Amino acid sequence: MSDNDGKKTLGLGGSRPSNVKQSFSHGRTKNVVVETKRKRVVVPKPGAAKPATGSGKSSPVGGDPSKRPAGISDVELERRMKALAMAKARESEEAAKREAEEKARAAEREARRAEQEAKEAEEREREERAKAKAAEDERKRNVEAQAKAAAAAPPPDAAVPGEAAVSRPTAAPRKAERPNDDRDSKGKAKPGRGGDDGRRSGKLTLNDALTGREGGRQRSMAAMKRKQDRARAKAMGVSAEREKVFREVAVPEAITVSELANRMTERVADVVKALMTNGIMATQNQTIDADTAELIVEEFGHTVVRVSDADVEDVLQAVEDKPEDLQPRPPIITIMGHVDHGKTSLLDAIRNAKVVAGEAGGITQHIGAYQVTTDSGAVLSFLDTPGHAAFTSMRSRGAQVTDIVVLVVAADDAVMPQTIEAINHAKAAKVPMIVAINKIDKPEANPDKVRTDLLQHEVIVEKMSGDVQDVEVSAITGQGLDELLEAIALQAEILELKANPNRAAEGAVIEAQLDVGRGPVATVLIQNGTLRQGDIFVVGEQYGKVRALINDKGERVKEAGPAVPVEVLGLNGTPEAGDVLNVVETDAQAREIAEYRENAAKEKRAAAGAATTLEQLMANAKADENVSELPIVVKADVQGSAEAIVQAMEKIGNDEVRVRVLHSGVGAITETDIGLAEASGAPVFGFNVRANASARNTANQKGVEIRYYSVIYDLVDDVKAAASGLLSAEIREKFIGYANIKEVFKVSNVGKVAGCLVTEGVARRSAGVRLLRDNVVIHEGTLKTLKRFKDEVPEVQSGQECGMAFENYEDIRPNDVIEIFEREEVERNL
């Protein structure tokens, strides 16, 4: 066998050589031989196509049997023909099916296109209407402006309000949200996303994360599903544009940009871009106000729903009770009057107790709530208020929650200032009044004087032909108590007091305190509904769950109905006296309402204490320069007493000195109070409370003064005395004499000396002098010398002559008058 086996050898026989001239820099050239391949033309042999034409597959149905291939029988040929016919039938069926599917898809596309065109036409029509309306509004404004200023030229056409909102597409499709999902920023295929199957491949390994593959992230299943949906929609010929959904967006007083984007279901970047378009540079974590948020929401085509933080209190809205649900309830009676007129003693006689024996100084300093069952079986709820002038707020609260006011007036003392105040509180609360003339057993009692004095304040009793009941009583002997209870029962029957016990409880805090063993405790008078153990409630800025209920006798009860006073345990803090207690459904609601109230109170206090402008700040600072302050720290046993003390302290002072309460609270004196007092140089006043051991030790170390009081009189008097010590002494002038200048002499080494005659009083060298000329003060100063003949004398009596020389002043003339006076300091008191 030869080496080439009949094959052609490799060479240049099949190519065409040609010369090409190459040019290089600096004028160099080079000739290069280039080969051009010739195209090979394949010519078919003459008998090559004959076997193909004679095959069974290519022969037509019913072909000539004489031309069939050799070795094929008639049966085989018939079978092949049938198979060919079936294949052609299947092809025709599939073609028909494909044609039907194509027609259905075309019809669906046409329907979608028609629907889209209808929507676009509707949108265009709406935009045209909006443009027409805006143009009409603009035309009306221009006409009005021209009418107002006929001489002025018409203003240039302003941009139509809402033009941006009209011109922008309302359903802007988010095209190219991911321009190329399978490409990275350099155009290369992303690993794990290549291929047509669109599946996630592999796991994220430490190597991939370090080398930057996938940026440390893998596509989520939701992203893969969206991609597959887009691919499926694209294959079906459906447009990828999605119809925009317009929503109602709740906009509070302040909202972050990201939260606003979430509520609108828009991209944060789009919202930030819209803010920048409106001239507001804000990031996604910054807060914008409600007006700005409303502008952005409307720009995106959504509907704005303005909400307020106060909406959290909507759950506490009062519900009107049906008449068939109302049941009779006991009346609430408040005992009011001047201090030491026998209010508590009268209540003791009614309830057969000895409460007054436990009061410091024999006066009531707390609000007390009691229930009394009369001999007839009627249940009465009594509130006992203090009569001291400092407890105005307590009396006001008592009048607000009461049904009947019993005004106690001593028959031997008549109407006093706190009696008048109690009358005003009762009138302001619009509650009926019953006058109890107490101490009728005293020899000096004069009930008619009481009735006459009440006429001056528009209180006309029945004995004076009025409509106010009056009863003469004695807390010592018990005289008239039955008549008083009968009058109360009659008045309660007239009022027809009813309440619905089968609803969420609502009540008023009468008093609040911080008990060492029980924590914060509030005395609550239930006004409506029934308070049960385990109820969740909110009261003022505090909330809690009822852990225990204790009645006025110290007994634990499971529930308290309308007009029942109880002590409530389970609060998270001490509420303010006068706060309203409301029962809510969940702990989350109670916490949310309490937090809102706390923030609102904090903002209110900050706004009240801050100056709004720099001028006000400077004015306040300048005004405070000349004011001396006495700082104090007050701790009391109950909230009402602390409030009364703070109000009494605010009334102490004048333009030069004032009392500043650094901190007031309820409970024992703690180390924190001592630290605050030490930092401010303030004393600590404890009203019916004591300092604990650590606080006492700290106070001894730091030299902080702690004073204990049980009667509010003593506390107020001591603070007044301490504040009076900050007052500067009053300087008073006392005129002691007059002298007339007869002649003026010049003396060497002395200057001008006035020869004077003392006409009135006495002239002293240590006193101050004024020079009067025609009854006008020319000079005020001191004497340099006072001589009688040639001798220096301390004083010169009236009718004697003397020589006077002024210190640093020599403009003296004959007939001038010298006024001699002395200054003395007088201590001042508040």
PDB file of C-alpha atoms in Angstrom, residues 180-438:
ATOM      1  CA  ASN A 180     -31.060  42.081  32.711  1.00  0.00           C
ATOM      2  CA  ASP A 181     -31.679  39.585  35.440  1.00  0.00           C
ATOM      3  CA  ASP A 182     -29.105  37.176  34.114  1.00  0.00           C
ATOM      4  CA  ARG A 183     -26.314  39.718  33.647  1.00  0.00           C
ATOM      5  CA  ASP A 184     -24.180  41.503  36.186  1.00  0.00           C
ATOM      6  CA  SER A 185     -22.940  45.081  35.948  1.00  0.00           C
ATOM      7  CA  LYS A 186     -20.167  44.050  33.503  1.00  0.00           C
ATOM      8  CA  GLY A 187     -22.501  42.202  31.183  1.00  0.00           C
ATOM      9  CA  LYS A 188     -21.281  38.769  32.198  1.00  0.00           C
ATOM     10  CA  ALA A 189     -23.655  35.976  33.032  1.00  0.00           C
ATOM     11  CA  LYS A 190     -24.223  35.714  36.775  1.00  0.00           C
ATOM     12  CA  PRO A 191     -23.191  32.370  38.241  1.00  0.00           C
ATOM     13  CA  GLY A 192     -26.084  30.258  39.417  1.00  0.00           C
ATOM     14  CA  ARG A 193     -28.539  32.094  37.138  1.00  0.00           C
ATOM     15  CA  GLY A 194     -27.325  30.998  33.735  1.00  0.00           C
ATOM     16  CA  GLY A 195     -29.206  28.591  31.557  1.00  0.00           C
ATOM     17  CA  ASP A 196     -32.697  28.620  30.222  1.00  0.00           C
ATOM     18  CA  ASP A 197     -34.310  26.665  33.042  1.00  0.00           C
ATOM     19  CA  GLY A 198     -34.261  29.743  35.323  1.00  0.00           C
ATOM     20  CA  ARG A 199     -33.475  27.672  38.413  1.00  0.00           C
ATOM     21  CA  ARG A 200     -31.275  28.549  41.329  1.00  0.00           C
ATOM     22  CA  SER A 201     -28.138  26.453  41.245  1.00  0.00           C
ATOM     23  CA  GLY A 202     -25.869  25.623  44.091  1.00  0.00           C
ATOM     24  CA  LYS A 203     -25.563  27.036  47.599  1.00  0.00           C
ATOM     25  CA  LEU A 204     -23.764  30.118  48.781  1.00  0.00           C
ATOM     26  CA  THR A 205     -20.376  29.021  50.048  1.00  0.00           C
ATOM     27  CA  LEU A 206     -17.776  30.926  51.997  1.00  0.00           C
ATOM     28  CA  ASN A 207     -15.598  31.024  48.911  1.00  0.00           C
ATOM     29  CA  ASP A 208     -18.382  32.549  46.818  1.00  0.00           C
ATOM     30  CA  ALA A 209     -19.158  35.131  49.479  1.00  0.00           C
ATOM     31  CA  LEU A 210     -15.487  36.165  49.766  1.00  0.00           C
ATOM     32  CA  THR A 211     -14.932  36.343  46.018  1.00  0.00           C
ATOM     33  CA  GLY A 212     -18.070  38.436  45.559  1.00  0.00           C
ATOM     34  CA  ARG A 213     -20.214  35.972  43.674  1.00  0.00           C
ATOM     35  CA  GLU A 214     -23.877  36.926  43.946  1.00  0.00           C
ATOM     36  CA  GLY A 215     -22.851  39.811  46.171  1.00  0.00           C
ATOM     37  CA  GLY A 216     -23.393  37.560  49.189  1.00  0.00           C
ATOM     38  CA  ARG A 217     -27.059  37.031  48.244  1.00  0.00           C
ATOM     39  CA  GLN A 218     -29.119  34.502  46.326  1.00  0.00           C
ATOM     40  CA  ARG A 219     -32.308  35.193  44.487  1.00  0.00           C
ATOM     41  CA  SER A 220     -35.359  34.521  46.563  1.00  0.00           C
ATOM     42  CA  MET A 221     -38.097  32.105  45.602  1.00  0.00           C
ATOM     43  CA  ALA A 222     -40.426  35.060  45.109  1.00  0.00           C
ATOM     44  CA  ALA A 223     -38.003  36.625  42.637  1.00  0.00           C
ATOM     45  CA  MET A 224     -37.714  33.320  40.742  1.00  0.00           C
ATOM     46  CA  LYS A 225     -41.512  33.038  40.632  1.00  0.00           C
ATOM     47  CA  ARG A 226     -41.848  36.583  39.295  1.00  0.00           C
ATOM     48  CA  LYS A 227     -39.271  35.824  36.599  1.00  0.00           C
ATOM     49  CA  GLN A 228     -41.086  32.655  35.574  1.00  0.00           C
ATOM     50  CA  ASP A 229     -44.407  34.524  35.465  1.00  0.00           C
ATOM     51  CA  ARG A 230     -42.862  37.175  33.228  1.00  0.00           C
ATOM     52  CA  ALA A 231     -41.423  34.510  30.932  1.00  0.00           C
ATOM     53  CA  ARG A 232     -44.761  32.690  30.758  1.00  0.00           C
ATOM     54  CA  ALA A 233     -46.623  35.935  30.038  1.00  0.00           C
ATOM     55  CA  LYS A 234     -44.079  36.820  27.349  1.00  0.00           C
ATOM     56  CA  ALA A 235     -44.506  33.404  25.716  1.00  0.00           C
ATOM     57  CA  MET A 236     -48.271  33.856  25.653  1.00  0.00           C
ATOM     58  CA  GLY A 237     -47.916  37.310  24.133  1.00  0.00           C
ATOM     59  CA  VAL A 238     -49.409  39.077  27.172  1.00  0.00           C
ATOM     60  CA  SER A 239     -48.078  42.535  27.979  1.00  0.00           C
ATOM     61  CA  ALA A 240     -45.939  42.633  31.134  1.00  0.00           C
ATOM     62  CA  GLU A 241     -47.447  45.945  32.209  1.00  0.00           C
ATOM     63  CA  ARG A 242     -49.441  45.623  35.408  1.00  0.00           C
ATOM     64  CA  GLU A 243     -52.356  47.799  36.313  1.00  0.00           C
ATOM     65  CA  LYS A 244     -51.589  50.159  39.198  1.00  0.00           C
ATOM     66  CA  VAL A 245     -53.660  49.765  42.369  1.00  0.00           C
ATOM     67  CA  PHE A 246     -54.805  52.956  44.062  1.00  0.00           C
ATOM     68  CA  ARG A 247     -55.196  52.767  47.841  1.00  0.00           C
ATOM     69  CA  GLU A 248     -56.413  54.771  50.793  1.00  0.00           C
ATOM     70  CA  VAL A 249     -53.288  55.801  52.718  1.00  0.00           C
ATOM     71  CA  ALA A 250     -53.566  56.674  56.413  1.00  0.00           C
ATOM     72  CA  VAL A 251     -51.327  59.676  57.115  1.00  0.00           C
ATOM     73  CA  PRO A 252     -50.602  60.529  60.793  1.00  0.00           C
ATOM     74  CA  GLU A 253     -49.170  63.791  62.132  1.00  0.00           C
ATOM     75  CA  ALA A 254     -45.607  62.618  61.416  1.00  0.00           C
ATOM     76  CA  ILE A 255     -44.393  59.638  59.376  1.00  0.00           C
ATOM     77  CA  THR A 256     -41.085  58.359  58.061  1.00  0.00           C
ATOM     78  CA  VAL A 257     -40.463  58.239  54.320  1.00  0.00           C
ATOM     79  CA  SER A 258     -40.013  54.452  54.291  1.00  0.00           C
ATOM     80  CA  GLU A 259     -43.263  53.903  56.200  1.00  0.00           C
ATOM     81  CA  LEU A 260     -45.101  56.177  53.765  1.00  0.00           C
ATOM     82  CA  ALA A 261     -43.703  54.197  50.828  1.00  0.00           C
ATOM     83  CA  ASN A 262     -44.843  50.926  52.455  1.00  0.00           C
ATOM     84  CA  ARG A 263     -48.365  52.248  52.980  1.00  0.00           C
ATOM     85  CA  MET A 264     -48.559  53.317  49.331  1.00  0.00           C
ATOM     86  CA  THR A 265     -46.795  50.098  48.142  1.00  0.00           C
ATOM     87  CA  GLU A 266     -44.392  52.261  46.174  1.00  0.00           C
ATOM     88  CA  ARG A 267     -40.640  52.007  45.967  1.00  0.00           C
ATOM     89  CA  VAL A 268     -38.781  54.085  48.530  1.00  0.00           C
ATOM     90  CA  ALA A 269     -36.550  55.462  45.773  1.00  0.00           C
ATOM     91  CA  ASP A 270     -39.598  56.763  43.906  1.00  0.00           C
ATOM     92  CA  VAL A 271     -40.923  58.485  47.034  1.00  0.00           C
ATOM     93  CA  VAL A 272     -37.514  60.066  47.748  1.00  0.00           C
ATOM     94  CA  LYS A 273     -37.376  61.226  44.106  1.00  0.00           C
ATOM     95  CA  ALA A 274     -40.853  62.775  44.427  1.00  0.00           C
ATOM     96  CA  LEU A 275     -39.760  64.596  47.586  1.00  0.00           C
ATOM     97  CA  MET A 276     -36.660  65.920  45.840  1.00  0.00           C
ATOM     98  CA  THR A 277     -38.832  67.122  42.952  1.00  0.00           C
ATOM     99  CA  ASN A 278     -40.841  69.134  45.474  1.00  0.00           C
ATOM    100  CA  GLY A 279     -37.679  70.615  46.968  1.00  0.00           C
ATOM    101  CA  ILE A 280     -37.499  68.409  50.069  1.00  0.00           C
ATOM    102  CA  MET A 281     -34.241  66.558  50.630  1.00  0.00           C
ATOM    103  CA  ALA A 282     -35.128  63.629  52.884  1.00  0.00           C
ATOM    104  CA  THR A 283     -33.775  60.115  53.294  1.00  0.00           C
ATOM    105  CA  GLN A 284     -35.901  57.059  53.873  1.00  0.00           C
ATOM    106  CA  ASN A 285     -35.376  57.205  57.645  1.00  0.00           C
ATOM    107  CA  GLN A 286     -36.257  60.874  58.075  1.00  0.00           C
ATOM    108  CA  THR A 287     -39.659  62.041  59.313  1.00  0.00           C
ATOM    109  CA  ILE A 288     -41.928  64.327  57.310  1.00  0.00           C
ATOM    110  CA  ASP A 289     -45.039  66.150  58.441  1.00  0.00           C
ATOM    111  CA  ALA A 290     -48.603  65.294  57.480  1.00  0.00           C
ATOM    112  CA  ASP A 291     -48.971  68.100  54.903  1.00  0.00           C
ATOM    113  CA  THR A 292     -45.875  67.002  52.977  1.00  0.00           C
ATOM    114  CA  ALA A 293     -46.957  63.361  53.134  1.00  0.00           C
ATOM    115  CA  GLU A 294     -50.406  64.304  51.832  1.00  0.00           C
ATOM    116  CA  LEU A 295     -48.818  66.113  48.873  1.00  0.00           C
ATOM    117  CA  ILE A 296     -46.724  63.046  47.980  1.00  0.00           C
ATOM    118  CA  VAL A 297     -49.641  60.624  48.365  1.00  0.00           C
ATOM    119  CA  GLU A 298     -51.814  62.698  46.054  1.00  0.00           C
ATOM    120  CA  GLU A 299     -48.976  62.918  43.541  1.00  0.00           C
ATOM    121  CA  PHE A 300     -48.852  59.124  43.359  1.00  0.00           C
ATOM    122  CA  GLY A 301     -52.616  59.055  42.790  1.00  0.00           C
ATOM    123  CA  HIS A 302     -53.664  57.560  46.120  1.00  0.00           C
ATOM    124  CA  THR A 303     -56.353  58.816  48.491  1.00  0.00           C
ATOM    125  CA  VAL A 304     -55.292  60.485  51.738  1.00  0.00           C
ATOM    126  CA  VAL A 305     -56.931  59.590  55.052  1.00  0.00           C
ATOM    127  CA  ARG A 306     -55.697  61.940  57.785  1.00  0.00           C
ATOM    128  CA  VAL A 307     -55.429  60.294  61.198  1.00  0.00           C
ATOM    129  CA  SER A 308     -54.247  61.644  64.525  1.00  0.00           C
ATOM    130  CA  ASP A 309     -52.385  60.129  67.455  1.00  0.00           C
ATOM    131  CA  ALA A 310     -55.422  60.979  69.540  1.00  0.00           C
ATOM    132  CA  ASP A 311     -57.382  58.345  67.623  1.00  0.00           C
ATOM    133  CA  VAL A 312     -56.090  55.767  70.107  1.00  0.00           C
ATOM    134  CA  GLU A 313     -58.594  57.205  72.587  1.00  0.00           C
ATOM    135  CA  ASP A 314     -61.525  56.472  70.293  1.00  0.00           C
ATOM    136  CA  VAL A 315     -62.043  53.194  72.169  1.00  0.00           C
ATOM    137  CA  LEU A 316     -62.966  55.265  75.234  1.00  0.00           C
ATOM    138  CA  GLN A 317     -65.833  57.077  73.549  1.00  0.00           C
ATOM    139  CA  ALA A 318     -68.902  57.273  75.714  1.00  0.00           C
ATOM    140  CA  VAL A 319     -71.665  54.876  74.734  1.00  0.00           C
ATOM    141  CA  GLU A 320     -75.224  55.934  75.350  1.00  0.00           C
ATOM    142  CA  ASP A 321     -77.002  53.496  77.639  1.00  0.00           C
ATOM    143  CA  LYS A 322     -80.440  52.273  76.712  1.00  0.00           C
ATOM    144  CA  PRO A 323     -83.203  53.312  79.140  1.00  0.00           C
ATOM    145  CA  GLU A 324     -84.115  49.683  79.832  1.00  0.00           C
ATOM    146  CA  ASP A 325     -80.516  48.956  80.952  1.00  0.00           C
ATOM    147  CA  LEU A 326     -80.443  51.683  83.609  1.00  0.00           C
ATOM    148  CA  GLN A 327     -80.893  50.700  87.252  1.00  0.00           C
ATOM    149  CA  PRO A 328     -81.198  52.864  90.408  1.00  0.00           C
ATOM    150  CA  ARG A 329     -77.905  53.696  92.130  1.00  0.00           C
ATOM    151  CA  PRO A 330     -76.986  55.259  95.489  1.00  0.00           C
ATOM    152  CA  PRO A 331     -76.508  59.043  95.553  1.00  0.00           C
ATOM    153  CA  ILE A 332     -73.039  60.580  95.984  1.00  0.00           C
ATOM    154  CA  ILE A 333     -73.016  63.254  98.687  1.00  0.00           C
ATOM    155  CA  THR A 334     -70.073  65.629  99.223  1.00  0.00           C
ATOM    156  CA  ILE A 335     -69.591  67.318 102.598  1.00  0.00           C
ATOM    157  CA  MET A 336     -68.134  70.804 102.046  1.00  0.00           C
ATOM    158  CA  GLY A 337     -67.554  73.904 104.155  1.00  0.00           C
ATOM    159  CA  HIS A 338     -65.033  76.053 105.985  1.00  0.00           C
ATOM    160  CA  VAL A 339     -62.246  74.574 108.062  1.00  0.00           C
ATOM    161  CA  ASP A 340     -63.215  73.579 111.631  1.00  0.00           C
ATOM    162  CA  HIS A 341     -66.944  73.882 110.987  1.00  0.00           C
ATOM    163  CA  GLY A 342     -67.464  70.224 111.926  1.00  0.00           C
ATOM    164  CA  LYS A 343     -67.717  68.473 108.537  1.00  0.00           C
ATOM    165  CA  THR A 344     -65.803  65.338 109.529  1.00  0.00           C
ATOM    166  CA  SER A 345     -67.417  65.234 112.968  1.00  0.00           C
ATOM    167  CA  LEU A 346     -70.837  65.344 111.344  1.00  0.00           C
ATOM    168  CA  LEU A 347     -69.866  62.498 109.024  1.00  0.00           C
ATOM    169  CA  ASP A 348     -68.494  60.548 111.995  1.00  0.00           C
ATOM    170  CA  ALA A 349     -71.811  60.912 113.770  1.00  0.00           C
ATOM    171  CA  ILE A 350     -73.598  59.609 110.681  1.00  0.00           C
ATOM    172  CA  ARG A 351     -71.353  56.574 110.213  1.00  0.00           C
ATOM    173  CA  ASN A 352     -70.655  56.048 113.950  1.00  0.00           C
ATOM    174  CA  ALA A 353     -66.888  56.209 113.439  1.00  0.00           C
ATOM    175  CA  LYS A 354     -64.065  58.204 114.927  1.00  0.00           C
ATOM    176  CA  VAL A 355     -62.212  59.405 111.896  1.00  0.00           C
ATOM    177  CA  VAL A 356     -61.469  62.851 113.282  1.00  0.00           C
ATOM    178  CA  ALA A 357     -59.405  61.337 116.075  1.00  0.00           C
ATOM    179  CA  GLY A 358     -56.854  60.181 113.500  1.00  0.00           C
ATOM    180  CA  GLU A 359     -56.541  63.520 111.691  1.00  0.00           C
ATOM    181  CA  ALA A 360     -53.460  65.613 112.432  1.00  0.00           C
ATOM    182  CA  GLY A 361     -54.303  68.853 114.199  1.00  0.00           C
ATOM    183  CA  GLY A 362     -57.975  67.956 114.198  1.00  0.00           C
ATOM    184  CA  ILE A 363     -58.442  69.039 110.556  1.00  0.00           C
ATOM    185  CA  THR A 364     -59.078  66.918 107.476  1.00  0.00           C
ATOM    186  CA  GLN A 365     -56.249  67.032 104.962  1.00  0.00           C
ATOM    187  CA  HIS A 366     -57.351  64.213 102.664  1.00  0.00           C
ATOM    188  CA  ILE A 367     -60.458  63.498 100.653  1.00  0.00           C
ATOM    189  CA  GLY A 368     -62.309  60.575 102.203  1.00  0.00           C
ATOM    190  CA  ALA A 369     -64.937  58.335 100.608  1.00  0.00           C
ATOM    191  CA  TYR A 370     -67.391  56.299 102.688  1.00  0.00           C
ATOM    192  CA  GLN A 371     -70.611  54.362 102.234  1.00  0.00           C
ATOM    193  CA  VAL A 372     -73.323  54.597 104.861  1.00  0.00           C
ATOM    194  CA  THR A 373     -76.453  52.450 105.197  1.00  0.00           C
ATOM    195  CA  THR A 374     -79.258  54.318 106.944  1.00  0.00           C
ATOM    196  CA  ASP A 375     -81.819  52.799 109.311  1.00  0.00           C
ATOM    197  CA  SER A 376     -84.300  52.710 106.441  1.00  0.00           C
ATOM    198  CA  GLY A 377     -81.889  50.592 104.373  1.00  0.00           C
ATOM    199  CA  ALA A 378     -80.891  53.332 101.931  1.00  0.00           C
ATOM    200  CA  VAL A 379     -77.226  53.295 100.850  1.00  0.00           C
ATOM    201  CA  LEU A 380     -75.467  56.673 100.659  1.00  0.00           C
ATOM    202  CA  SER A 381     -71.940  57.370  99.359  1.00  0.00           C
ATOM    203  CA  PHE A 382     -70.253  60.263 101.192  1.00  0.00           C
ATOM    204  CA  LEU A 383     -67.186  62.283 100.183  1.00  0.00           C
ATOM    205  CA  ASP A 384     -65.486  64.299 102.901  1.00  0.00           C
ATOM    206  CA  THR A 385     -63.390  67.217 101.601  1.00  0.00           C
ATOM    207  CA  PRO A 386     -60.854  69.300 103.537  1.00  0.00           C
ATOM    208  CA  GLY A 387     -61.783  72.854 104.421  1.00  0.00           C
ATOM    209  CA  HIS A 388     -58.333  74.465 104.439  1.00  0.00           C
ATOM    210  CA  ALA A 389     -57.722  77.200 101.883  1.00  0.00           C
ATOM    211  CA  ALA A 390     -54.953  75.183 100.190  1.00  0.00           C
ATOM    212  CA  PHE A 391     -57.271  72.333  99.244  1.00  0.00           C
ATOM    213  CA  THR A 392     -59.265  74.192  96.592  1.00  0.00           C
ATOM    214  CA  SER A 393     -58.599  71.542  93.941  1.00  0.00           C
ATOM    215  CA  MET A 394     -59.844  68.793  96.251  1.00  0.00           C
ATOM    216  CA  ARG A 395     -63.093  70.621  96.879  1.00  0.00           C
ATOM    217  CA  SER A 396     -63.487  71.248  93.161  1.00  0.00           C
ATOM    218  CA  ARG A 397     -63.047  67.527  92.395  1.00  0.00           C
ATOM    219  CA  GLY A 398     -65.531  66.625  95.102  1.00  0.00           C
ATOM    220  CA  ALA A 399     -68.132  68.944  93.595  1.00  0.00           C
ATOM    221  CA  GLN A 400     -67.579  67.575  90.068  1.00  0.00           C
ATOM    222  CA  VAL A 401     -68.249  63.923  90.889  1.00  0.00           C
ATOM    223  CA  THR A 402     -71.067  64.476  93.342  1.00  0.00           C
ATOM    224  CA  ASP A 403     -74.846  64.416  93.053  1.00  0.00           C
ATOM    225  CA  ILE A 404     -75.699  66.386  96.211  1.00  0.00           C
ATOM    226  CA  VAL A 405     -73.607  68.913  98.157  1.00  0.00           C
ATOM    227  CA  VAL A 406     -74.096  69.211 101.912  1.00  0.00           C
ATOM    228  CA  LEU A 407     -72.821  72.651 102.925  1.00  0.00           C
ATOM    229  CA  VAL A 408     -71.806  72.589 106.595  1.00  0.00           C
ATOM    230  CA  VAL A 409     -71.828  75.999 108.305  1.00  0.00           C
ATOM    231  CA  ALA A 410     -71.067  76.481 111.993  1.00  0.00           C
ATOM    232  CA  ALA A 411     -73.924  78.241 113.773  1.00  0.00           C
ATOM    233  CA  ASP A 412     -71.447  80.134 115.968  1.00  0.00           C
ATOM    234  CA  ASP A 413     -69.166  81.234 113.089  1.00  0.00           C
ATOM    235  CA  ALA A 414     -71.495  81.940 110.128  1.00  0.00           C
ATOM    236  CA  VAL A 415     -70.274  82.186 106.518  1.00  0.00           C
ATOM    237  CA  MET A 416     -66.488  82.131 105.988  1.00  0.00           C
ATOM    238  CA  PRO A 417     -64.201  82.326 102.905  1.00  0.00           C
ATOM    239  CA  GLN A 418     -64.115  78.562 102.244  1.00  0.00           C
ATOM    240  CA  THR A 419     -67.890  78.448 102.702  1.00  0.00           C
ATOM    241  CA  ILE A 420     -68.231  80.936  99.860  1.00  0.00           C
ATOM    242  CA  GLU A 421     -65.786  78.908  97.769  1.00  0.00           C
ATOM    243  CA  ALA A 422     -67.810  75.717  98.388  1.00  0.00           C
ATOM    244  CA  ILE A 423     -70.980  77.539  97.279  1.00  0.00           C
ATOM    245  CA  ASN A 424     -69.246  78.592  94.068  1.00  0.00           C
ATOM    246  CA  HIS A 425     -68.033  75.030  93.396  1.00  0.00           C
ATOM    247  CA  ALA A 426     -71.545  73.677  93.887  1.00  0.00           C
ATOM    248  CA  LYS A 427     -73.003  76.280  91.539  1.00  0.00           C
ATOM    249  CA  ALA A 428     -70.340  75.606  88.915  1.00  0.00           C
ATOM    250  CA  ALA A 429     -71.057  71.854  89.065  1.00  0.00           C
ATOM    251  CA  LYS A 430     -74.830  72.565  88.894  1.00  0.00           C
ATOM    252  CA  VAL A 431     -75.681  70.177  91.728  1.00  0.00           C
ATOM    253  CA  PRO A 432     -78.391  70.667  94.387  1.00  0.00           C
ATOM    254  CA  MET A 433     -77.302  71.905  97.812  1.00  0.00           C
ATOM    255  CA  ILE A 434     -78.459  71.124 101.350  1.00  0.00           C
ATOM    256  CA  VAL A 435     -77.343  73.486 104.128  1.00  0.00           C
ATOM    257  CA  ALA A 436     -76.451  71.786 107.428  1.00  0.00           C
ATOM    258  CA  ILE A 437     -76.192  74.362 110.222  1.00  0.00           C
ATOM    259  CA  ASN A 438     -73.844  72.589 112.650  1.00  0.00           C
TER     260      ASN A 438
END
